[in-house]
Amino acid sequence: GPCHITTDPQGRSVFVANYGGGSVAAIRIRPDGSLGDRTAFHQHQGSSVNRQRQEGPHAHGATLDARASLLVVPDLGLDRLMLYRWNASTGELAAHQPPFVGLAPGSGPRHFSFTPDRRHGVSINELSSTLTLFAYEPQSARLIELQTLPTLPADFHGSSTTAEVAIHPNGRFIYASNRGHDSLAVFRVSSGGNRLELVEIVPSGGAIPRSFAITPDGRWLWAANQDSDLLAL
């Protein structure tokens, strides 16, 4: 059950996160655009505290850093950000040292994004409805947890899970979607990128905002509301 794909900046390889089986793979892209050989495959192992959702590994994303050397793979089932070194020449992925960064039990990390300053990253955590901010040291490819904030209002007690995270092109704001509460949480980046502050939580314009995207000029946000069959601008 593949659920997320991304390519390297030069379009030489595609990285695939397999949710059902809990694995990550790399596949070459030929000069004509067709897919070539699979150059890497890593099967994750383990489980975490949520018996319904974390009975085994569930890789849910794949994100390269700005130097295209480190691949971050959030595993919802393990409460870990799995880390891999990518060899652009061979297409191989090798476990980084350390091989993962752990999050609080029951977090369920879903997607990860690096900030434009290349020195920070954020994990959207599906099961705990939280956003975790990390400092990133490019030279050592080390992620250091700085802060974890809820994406839901304090007075909300219903059922909800997060889905997508995106960073504004200017790097000053971070957005997260809530499925169930059906909203978008907006955070301001402060203290040189080391802190987040909640700005507001607004309706997503429909039901179950599974994904959203910000236009490259930063003027608009499109929210894909799955259960409403609509895009809200």
PDB file of C-alpha atoms in Angstrom:
ATOM      1  CA  GLY A   1       0.000   0.000   0.000  1.00  0.00           C
ATOM      2  CA  PRO A   2       2.154   2.910  -1.196  1.00  0.00           C
ATOM      3  CA  CYS A   3       0.850   6.248   0.136  1.00  0.00           C
ATOM      4  CA  HIS A   4       3.473   8.923  -0.611  1.00  0.00           C
ATOM      5  CA  ILE A   5       6.075   9.621  -3.298  1.00  0.00           C
ATOM      6  CA  THR A   6       8.712  12.258  -3.865  1.00  0.00           C
ATOM      7  CA  THR A   7      11.636  12.743  -6.254  1.00  0.00           C
ATOM      8  CA  ASP A   8      15.120  14.126  -5.810  1.00  0.00           C
ATOM      9  CA  PRO A   9      15.718  17.666  -7.184  1.00  0.00           C
ATOM     10  CA  GLN A  10      17.327  16.384 -10.405  1.00  0.00           C
ATOM     11  CA  GLY A  11      14.607  13.827 -11.077  1.00  0.00           C
ATOM     12  CA  ARG A  12      16.975  10.849 -10.928  1.00  0.00           C
ATOM     13  CA  SER A  13      15.126   8.773  -8.343  1.00  0.00           C
ATOM     14  CA  VAL A  14      11.666   8.447  -6.837  1.00  0.00           C
ATOM     15  CA  PHE A  15      11.175   7.546  -3.168  1.00  0.00           C
ATOM     16  CA  VAL A  16       8.098   5.600  -2.100  1.00  0.00           C
ATOM     17  CA  ALA A  17       6.659   5.202   1.406  1.00  0.00           C
ATOM     18  CA  ASN A  18       4.605   2.011   1.749  1.00  0.00           C
ATOM     19  CA  TYR A  19       1.992   2.389   4.483  1.00  0.00           C
ATOM     20  CA  GLY A  20       0.509  -1.111   4.590  1.00  0.00           C
ATOM     21  CA  GLY A  21       3.769  -3.001   4.659  1.00  0.00           C
ATOM     22  CA  GLY A  22       5.748  -0.365   6.539  1.00  0.00           C
ATOM     23  CA  SER A  23       8.696   0.067   4.184  1.00  0.00           C
ATOM     24  CA  VAL A  24      10.499   2.585   1.979  1.00  0.00           C
ATOM     25  CA  ALA A  25      11.930   2.092  -1.503  1.00  0.00           C
ATOM     26  CA  ALA A  26      13.956   4.040  -4.073  1.00  0.00           C
ATOM     27  CA  ILE A  27      13.457   3.565  -7.826  1.00  0.00           C
ATOM     28  CA  ARG A  28      15.569   4.999 -10.644  1.00  0.00           C
ATOM     29  CA  ILE A  29      14.029   7.314 -13.230  1.00  0.00           C
ATOM     30  CA  ARG A  30      15.395   6.781 -16.736  1.00  0.00           C
ATOM     31  CA  PRO A  31      16.326   9.733 -18.992  1.00  0.00           C
ATOM     32  CA  ASP A  32      13.092   9.237 -20.963  1.00  0.00           C
ATOM     33  CA  GLY A  33      11.041   9.533 -17.749  1.00  0.00           C
ATOM     34  CA  SER A  34      10.151   5.865 -17.416  1.00  0.00           C
ATOM     35  CA  LEU A  35      10.867   3.927 -14.224  1.00  0.00           C
ATOM     36  CA  GLY A  36      13.999   1.806 -14.033  1.00  0.00           C
ATOM     37  CA  ASP A  37      15.371  -0.547 -11.388  1.00  0.00           C
ATOM     38  CA  ARG A  38      14.579  -0.433  -7.704  1.00  0.00           C
ATOM     39  CA  THR A  39      17.862   0.602  -6.080  1.00  0.00           C
ATOM     40  CA  ALA A  40      16.880   0.430  -2.399  1.00  0.00           C
ATOM     41  CA  PHE A  41      14.341  -1.201  -0.092  1.00  0.00           C
ATOM     42  CA  HIS A  42      14.139  -1.049   3.697  1.00  0.00           C
ATOM     43  CA  GLN A  43      11.552  -2.921   5.760  1.00  0.00           C
ATOM     44  CA  HIS A  44      10.704  -1.274   9.087  1.00  0.00           C
ATOM     45  CA  GLN A  45      10.095  -3.359  12.209  1.00  0.00           C
ATOM     46  CA  GLY A  46       8.237  -2.830  15.479  1.00  0.00           C
ATOM     47  CA  SER A  47       5.046  -1.297  16.888  1.00  0.00           C
ATOM     48  CA  SER A  48       3.856   1.294  19.408  1.00  0.00           C
ATOM     49  CA  VAL A  49       1.141   1.983  21.989  1.00  0.00           C
ATOM     50  CA  ASN A  50      -1.986   2.384  19.829  1.00  0.00           C
ATOM     51  CA  ARG A  51      -3.087  -1.213  19.195  1.00  0.00           C
ATOM     52  CA  GLN A  52      -5.493  -0.279  16.399  1.00  0.00           C
ATOM     53  CA  ARG A  53      -3.205   2.019  14.395  1.00  0.00           C
ATOM     54  CA  GLN A  54       0.283   1.098  15.569  1.00  0.00           C
ATOM     55  CA  GLU A  55       0.235  -2.702  15.547  1.00  0.00           C
ATOM     56  CA  GLY A  56       3.126  -2.624  13.087  1.00  0.00           C
ATOM     57  CA  PRO A  57       5.211  -0.226  10.977  1.00  0.00           C
ATOM     58  CA  HIS A  58       3.388   2.229   8.711  1.00  0.00           C
ATOM     59  CA  ALA A  59       5.729   4.454   6.685  1.00  0.00           C
ATOM     60  CA  HIS A  60       3.729   7.533   5.705  1.00  0.00           C
ATOM     61  CA  GLY A  61       6.052   9.955   3.917  1.00  0.00           C
ATOM     62  CA  ALA A  62       9.469  10.533   2.368  1.00  0.00           C
ATOM     63  CA  THR A  63      11.229  13.918   2.379  1.00  0.00           C
ATOM     64  CA  LEU A  64      14.760  14.868   1.275  1.00  0.00           C
ATOM     65  CA  ASP A  65      16.727  17.637   2.938  1.00  0.00           C
ATOM     66  CA  ALA A  66      17.942  20.620   0.888  1.00  0.00           C
ATOM     67  CA  ARG A  67      21.289  18.951   0.191  1.00  0.00           C
ATOM     68  CA  ALA A  68      19.514  15.865  -1.157  1.00  0.00           C
ATOM     69  CA  SER A  69      21.572  13.661   1.138  1.00  0.00           C
ATOM     70  CA  LEU A  70      19.192  12.740   3.984  1.00  0.00           C
ATOM     71  CA  LEU A  71      15.785  11.110   3.500  1.00  0.00           C
ATOM     72  CA  VAL A  72      13.323  11.464   6.388  1.00  0.00           C
ATOM     73  CA  VAL A  73      10.595   8.791   6.504  1.00  0.00           C
ATOM     74  CA  PRO A  74       7.894   9.334   9.161  1.00  0.00           C
ATOM     75  CA  ASP A  75       6.613   5.966  10.407  1.00  0.00           C
ATOM     76  CA  LEU A  76       3.183   6.372  11.983  1.00  0.00           C
ATOM     77  CA  GLY A  77       3.238   2.865  13.444  1.00  0.00           C
ATOM     78  CA  LEU A  78       6.570   3.244  15.216  1.00  0.00           C
ATOM     79  CA  ASP A  79       6.434   6.876  16.441  1.00  0.00           C
ATOM     80  CA  ARG A  80       9.732   7.412  14.670  1.00  0.00           C
ATOM     81  CA  LEU A  81      11.244   9.553  11.958  1.00  0.00           C
ATOM     82  CA  MET A  82      13.411   7.022  10.134  1.00  0.00           C
ATOM     83  CA  LEU A  83      16.595   8.530   8.684  1.00  0.00           C
ATOM     84  CA  TYR A  84      18.444   7.344   5.559  1.00  0.00           C
ATOM     85  CA  ARG A  85      21.518   8.539   3.711  1.00  0.00           C
ATOM     86  CA  TRP A  86      20.947   8.723  -0.035  1.00  0.00           C
ATOM     87  CA  ASN A  87      23.729   8.046  -2.531  1.00  0.00           C
ATOM     88  CA  ALA A  88      22.861   9.985  -5.681  1.00  0.00           C
ATOM     89  CA  SER A  89      25.341   8.017  -7.800  1.00  0.00           C
ATOM     90  CA  THR A  90      24.128   4.518  -6.932  1.00  0.00           C
ATOM     91  CA  GLY A  91      20.560   5.299  -5.840  1.00  0.00           C
ATOM     92  CA  GLU A  92      21.122   3.403  -2.593  1.00  0.00           C
ATOM     93  CA  LEU A  93      19.673   4.276   0.814  1.00  0.00           C
ATOM     94  CA  ALA A  94      21.684   3.466   3.931  1.00  0.00           C
ATOM     95  CA  ALA A  95      20.537   3.785   7.533  1.00  0.00           C
ATOM     96  CA  HIS A  96      21.815   6.992   9.080  1.00  0.00           C
ATOM     97  CA  GLN A  97      23.495   7.019  12.491  1.00  0.00           C
ATOM     98  CA  PRO A  98      21.416   7.317  14.565  1.00  0.00           C
ATOM     99  CA  PRO A  99      18.868   5.525  12.331  1.00  0.00           C
ATOM    100  CA  PHE A 100      15.801   7.347  13.704  1.00  0.00           C
ATOM    101  CA  VAL A 101      14.427  10.113  15.906  1.00  0.00           C
ATOM    102  CA  GLY A 102      11.720   9.057  18.344  1.00  0.00           C
ATOM    103  CA  LEU A 103       8.549  11.002  19.135  1.00  0.00           C
ATOM    104  CA  ALA A 104       6.199  10.741  22.116  1.00  0.00           C
ATOM    105  CA  PRO A 105       4.344   7.375  22.270  1.00  0.00           C
ATOM    106  CA  GLY A 106       1.074   7.519  20.348  1.00  0.00           C
ATOM    107  CA  SER A 107       2.088  10.536  18.227  1.00  0.00           C
ATOM    108  CA  GLY A 108       1.793   8.787  14.864  1.00  0.00           C
ATOM    109  CA  PRO A 109       4.064  10.976  12.675  1.00  0.00           C
ATOM    110  CA  ARG A 110       2.545  11.310   9.199  1.00  0.00           C
ATOM    111  CA  HIS A 111       4.434  13.889   7.106  1.00  0.00           C
ATOM    112  CA  PHE A 112       7.632  15.885   7.560  1.00  0.00           C
ATOM    113  CA  SER A 113       8.754  19.160   5.972  1.00  0.00           C
ATOM    114  CA  PHE A 114      11.983  21.163   6.068  1.00  0.00           C
ATOM    115  CA  THR A 115      11.731  24.932   6.437  1.00  0.00           C
ATOM    116  CA  PRO A 116      13.160  27.318   3.797  1.00  0.00           C
ATOM    117  CA  ASP A 117      16.027  28.296   6.121  1.00  0.00           C
ATOM    118  CA  ARG A 118      17.216  24.647   5.840  1.00  0.00           C
ATOM    119  CA  ARG A 119      17.902  24.600   9.584  1.00  0.00           C
ATOM    120  CA  HIS A 120      14.531  23.444  10.897  1.00  0.00           C
ATOM    121  CA  GLY A 121      11.883  20.841  10.178  1.00  0.00           C
ATOM    122  CA  VAL A 122       8.347  19.993  11.317  1.00  0.00           C
ATOM    123  CA  SER A 123       6.501  16.720  11.804  1.00  0.00           C
ATOM    124  CA  ILE A 124       2.702  16.563  11.649  1.00  0.00           C
ATOM    125  CA  ASN A 125       1.562  13.863  14.070  1.00  0.00           C
ATOM    126  CA  GLU A 126      -1.702  12.230  13.005  1.00  0.00           C
ATOM    127  CA  LEU A 127      -2.786  10.357  16.125  1.00  0.00           C
ATOM    128  CA  SER A 128      -1.981  12.975  18.772  1.00  0.00           C
ATOM    129  CA  SER A 129      -3.045  15.970  16.633  1.00  0.00           C
ATOM    130  CA  THR A 130       0.224  17.767  17.297  1.00  0.00           C
ATOM    131  CA  LEU A 131       2.995  19.524  15.392  1.00  0.00           C
ATOM    132  CA  THR A 132       6.627  18.971  16.407  1.00  0.00           C
ATOM    133  CA  LEU A 133       9.354  21.475  15.561  1.00  0.00           C
ATOM    134  CA  PHE A 134      12.964  20.322  15.143  1.00  0.00           C
ATOM    135  CA  ALA A 135      16.272  22.093  14.745  1.00  0.00           C
ATOM    136  CA  TYR A 136      18.328  20.575  11.914  1.00  0.00           C
ATOM    137  CA  GLU A 137      22.116  20.477  11.706  1.00  0.00           C
ATOM    138  CA  PRO A 138      22.886  19.913   7.992  1.00  0.00           C
ATOM    139  CA  GLN A 139      26.524  18.915   8.457  1.00  0.00           C
ATOM    140  CA  SER A 140      25.743  16.046  10.831  1.00  0.00           C
ATOM    141  CA  ALA A 141      22.173  15.544   9.555  1.00  0.00           C
ATOM    142  CA  ARG A 142      20.938  15.683  13.141  1.00  0.00           C
ATOM    143  CA  LEU A 143      17.351  16.498  14.167  1.00  0.00           C
ATOM    144  CA  ILE A 144      16.836  18.007  17.643  1.00  0.00           C
ATOM    145  CA  GLU A 145      13.293  18.304  19.038  1.00  0.00           C
ATOM    146  CA  LEU A 146      12.463  21.851  20.142  1.00  0.00           C
ATOM    147  CA  GLN A 147       8.715  22.067  20.703  1.00  0.00           C
ATOM    148  CA  THR A 148       5.428  20.170  20.324  1.00  0.00           C
ATOM    149  CA  LEU A 149       2.115  22.026  20.077  1.00  0.00           C
ATOM    150  CA  PRO A 150      -1.511  20.863  19.675  1.00  0.00           C
ATOM    151  CA  THR A 151      -3.298  21.641  16.418  1.00  0.00           C
ATOM    152  CA  LEU A 152      -6.763  21.583  18.021  1.00  0.00           C
ATOM    153  CA  PRO A 153      -8.542  24.074  20.308  1.00  0.00           C
ATOM    154  CA  ALA A 154      -8.238  23.256  24.007  1.00  0.00           C
ATOM    155  CA  ASP A 155     -12.033  22.991  24.362  1.00  0.00           C
ATOM    156  CA  PHE A 156     -12.473  20.448  21.526  1.00  0.00           C
ATOM    157  CA  HIS A 157     -13.126  16.915  22.771  1.00  0.00           C
ATOM    158  CA  GLY A 158     -14.350  15.163  19.627  1.00  0.00           C
ATOM    159  CA  SER A 159     -12.557  12.748  17.309  1.00  0.00           C
ATOM    160  CA  SER A 160      -9.967  14.266  14.984  1.00  0.00           C
ATOM    161  CA  THR A 161      -6.662  13.416  13.322  1.00  0.00           C
ATOM    162  CA  THR A 162      -4.165  15.597  11.489  1.00  0.00           C
ATOM    163  CA  ALA A 163      -3.302  15.105   7.826  1.00  0.00           C
ATOM    164  CA  GLU A 164      -1.073  17.625   6.033  1.00  0.00           C
ATOM    165  CA  VAL A 165       1.591  20.157   6.927  1.00  0.00           C
ATOM    166  CA  ALA A 166       2.924  22.949   4.710  1.00  0.00           C
ATOM    167  CA  ILE A 167       5.271  25.878   5.189  1.00  0.00           C
ATOM    168  CA  HIS A 168       4.633  29.269   3.613  1.00  0.00           C
ATOM    169  CA  PRO A 169       7.244  30.215   0.969  1.00  0.00           C
ATOM    170  CA  ASN A 170       8.415  33.110   3.165  1.00  0.00           C
ATOM    171  CA  GLY A 171       9.160  30.645   5.988  1.00  0.00           C
ATOM    172  CA  ARG A 172       7.249  32.720   8.550  1.00  0.00           C
ATOM    173  CA  PHE A 173       4.115  30.568   8.886  1.00  0.00           C
ATOM    174  CA  ILE A 174       3.306  26.860   9.143  1.00  0.00           C
ATOM    175  CA  TYR A 175      -0.093  25.318   8.395  1.00  0.00           C
ATOM    176  CA  ALA A 176      -1.623  22.003   9.551  1.00  0.00           C
ATOM    177  CA  SER A 177      -4.971  20.361   8.771  1.00  0.00           C
ATOM    178  CA  ASN A 178      -7.360  18.647  11.206  1.00  0.00           C
ATOM    179  CA  ARG A 179      -9.716  15.919   9.975  1.00  0.00           C
ATOM    180  CA  GLY A 180     -12.762  15.709  12.255  1.00  0.00           C
ATOM    181  CA  HIS A 181     -12.486  19.224  13.605  1.00  0.00           C
ATOM    182  CA  ASP A 182     -12.261  20.107   9.884  1.00  0.00           C
ATOM    183  CA  SER A 183      -9.953  23.049  10.247  1.00  0.00           C
ATOM    184  CA  LEU A 184      -6.569  24.546   9.424  1.00  0.00           C
ATOM    185  CA  ALA A 185      -4.234  25.522  12.251  1.00  0.00           C
ATOM    186  CA  VAL A 186      -1.873  28.430  11.546  1.00  0.00           C
ATOM    187  CA  PHE A 187       1.411  28.876  13.421  1.00  0.00           C
ATOM    188  CA  ARG A 188       3.861  31.779  13.378  1.00  0.00           C
ATOM    189  CA  VAL A 189       7.598  31.015  13.325  1.00  0.00           C
ATOM    190  CA  SER A 190       9.537  33.094  15.875  1.00  0.00           C
ATOM    191  CA  SER A 191      12.829  33.240  17.821  1.00  0.00           C
ATOM    192  CA  GLY A 192      14.949  32.692  14.736  1.00  0.00           C
ATOM    193  CA  GLY A 193      12.917  29.645  13.761  1.00  0.00           C
ATOM    194  CA  ASN A 194      13.220  27.969  17.157  1.00  0.00           C
ATOM    195  CA  ARG A 195       9.660  28.563  18.394  1.00  0.00           C
ATOM    196  CA  LEU A 196       6.122  28.310  17.059  1.00  0.00           C
ATOM    197  CA  GLU A 197       3.117  30.368  18.190  1.00  0.00           C
ATOM    198  CA  LEU A 198      -0.505  29.553  17.371  1.00  0.00           C
ATOM    199  CA  VAL A 199      -2.079  32.344  15.295  1.00  0.00           C
ATOM    200  CA  GLU A 200      -5.541  30.936  14.619  1.00  0.00           C
ATOM    201  CA  ILE A 201      -7.570  27.840  13.783  1.00  0.00           C
ATOM    202  CA  VAL A 202     -10.000  28.375  10.892  1.00  0.00           C
ATOM    203  CA  PRO A 203     -12.586  26.160   9.132  1.00  0.00           C
ATOM    204  CA  SER A 204     -11.231  24.226   6.160  1.00  0.00           C
ATOM    205  CA  GLY A 205     -14.325  24.953   4.071  1.00  0.00           C
ATOM    206  CA  GLY A 206     -15.555  21.362   4.061  1.00  0.00           C
ATOM    207  CA  ALA A 207     -15.274  17.946   5.690  1.00  0.00           C
ATOM    208  CA  ILE A 208     -12.026  15.994   6.226  1.00  0.00           C
ATOM    209  CA  PRO A 209      -9.239  18.228   4.823  1.00  0.00           C
ATOM    210  CA  ARG A 210      -6.958  15.362   3.866  1.00  0.00           C
ATOM    211  CA  SER A 211      -4.532  17.554   1.944  1.00  0.00           C
ATOM    212  CA  PHE A 212      -3.865  21.182   1.102  1.00  0.00           C
ATOM    213  CA  ALA A 213      -1.301  23.173  -0.838  1.00  0.00           C
ATOM    214  CA  ILE A 214      -0.044  26.751  -0.879  1.00  0.00           C
ATOM    215  CA  THR A 215       0.508  28.391  -4.262  1.00  0.00           C
ATOM    216  CA  PRO A 216       4.179  29.148  -5.075  1.00  0.00           C
ATOM    217  CA  ASP A 217       3.618  32.911  -4.735  1.00  0.00           C
ATOM    218  CA  GLY A 218       2.221  32.371  -1.223  1.00  0.00           C
ATOM    219  CA  ARG A 219      -1.061  34.189  -1.922  1.00  0.00           C
ATOM    220  CA  TRP A 220      -3.525  31.294  -1.831  1.00  0.00           C
ATOM    221  CA  LEU A 221      -4.161  28.008  -0.056  1.00  0.00           C
ATOM    222  CA  TRP A 222      -6.228  25.224  -1.610  1.00  0.00           C
ATOM    223  CA  ALA A 223      -7.751  22.761   0.886  1.00  0.00           C
ATOM    224  CA  ALA A 224      -8.873  19.362  -0.435  1.00  0.00           C
ATOM    225  CA  ASN A 225     -11.883  18.361   1.663  1.00  0.00           C
ATOM    226  CA  GLN A 226     -12.249  14.633   1.022  1.00  0.00           C
ATOM    227  CA  ASP A 227     -15.735  13.925   2.359  1.00  0.00           C
ATOM    228  CA  SER A 228     -17.225  17.080   0.797  1.00  0.00           C
ATOM    229  CA  ASP A 229     -15.832  16.338  -2.682  1.00  0.00           C
ATOM    230  CA  LEU A 230     -14.624  19.927  -2.958  1.00  0.00           C
ATOM    231  CA  LEU A 231     -11.586  22.170  -2.989  1.00  0.00           C
ATOM    232  CA  ALA A 232     -11.844  25.268  -0.808  1.00  0.00           C
ATOM    233  CA  LEU A 233      -9.780  28.357  -1.625  1.00  0.00           C
TER     234      LEU A 233
END
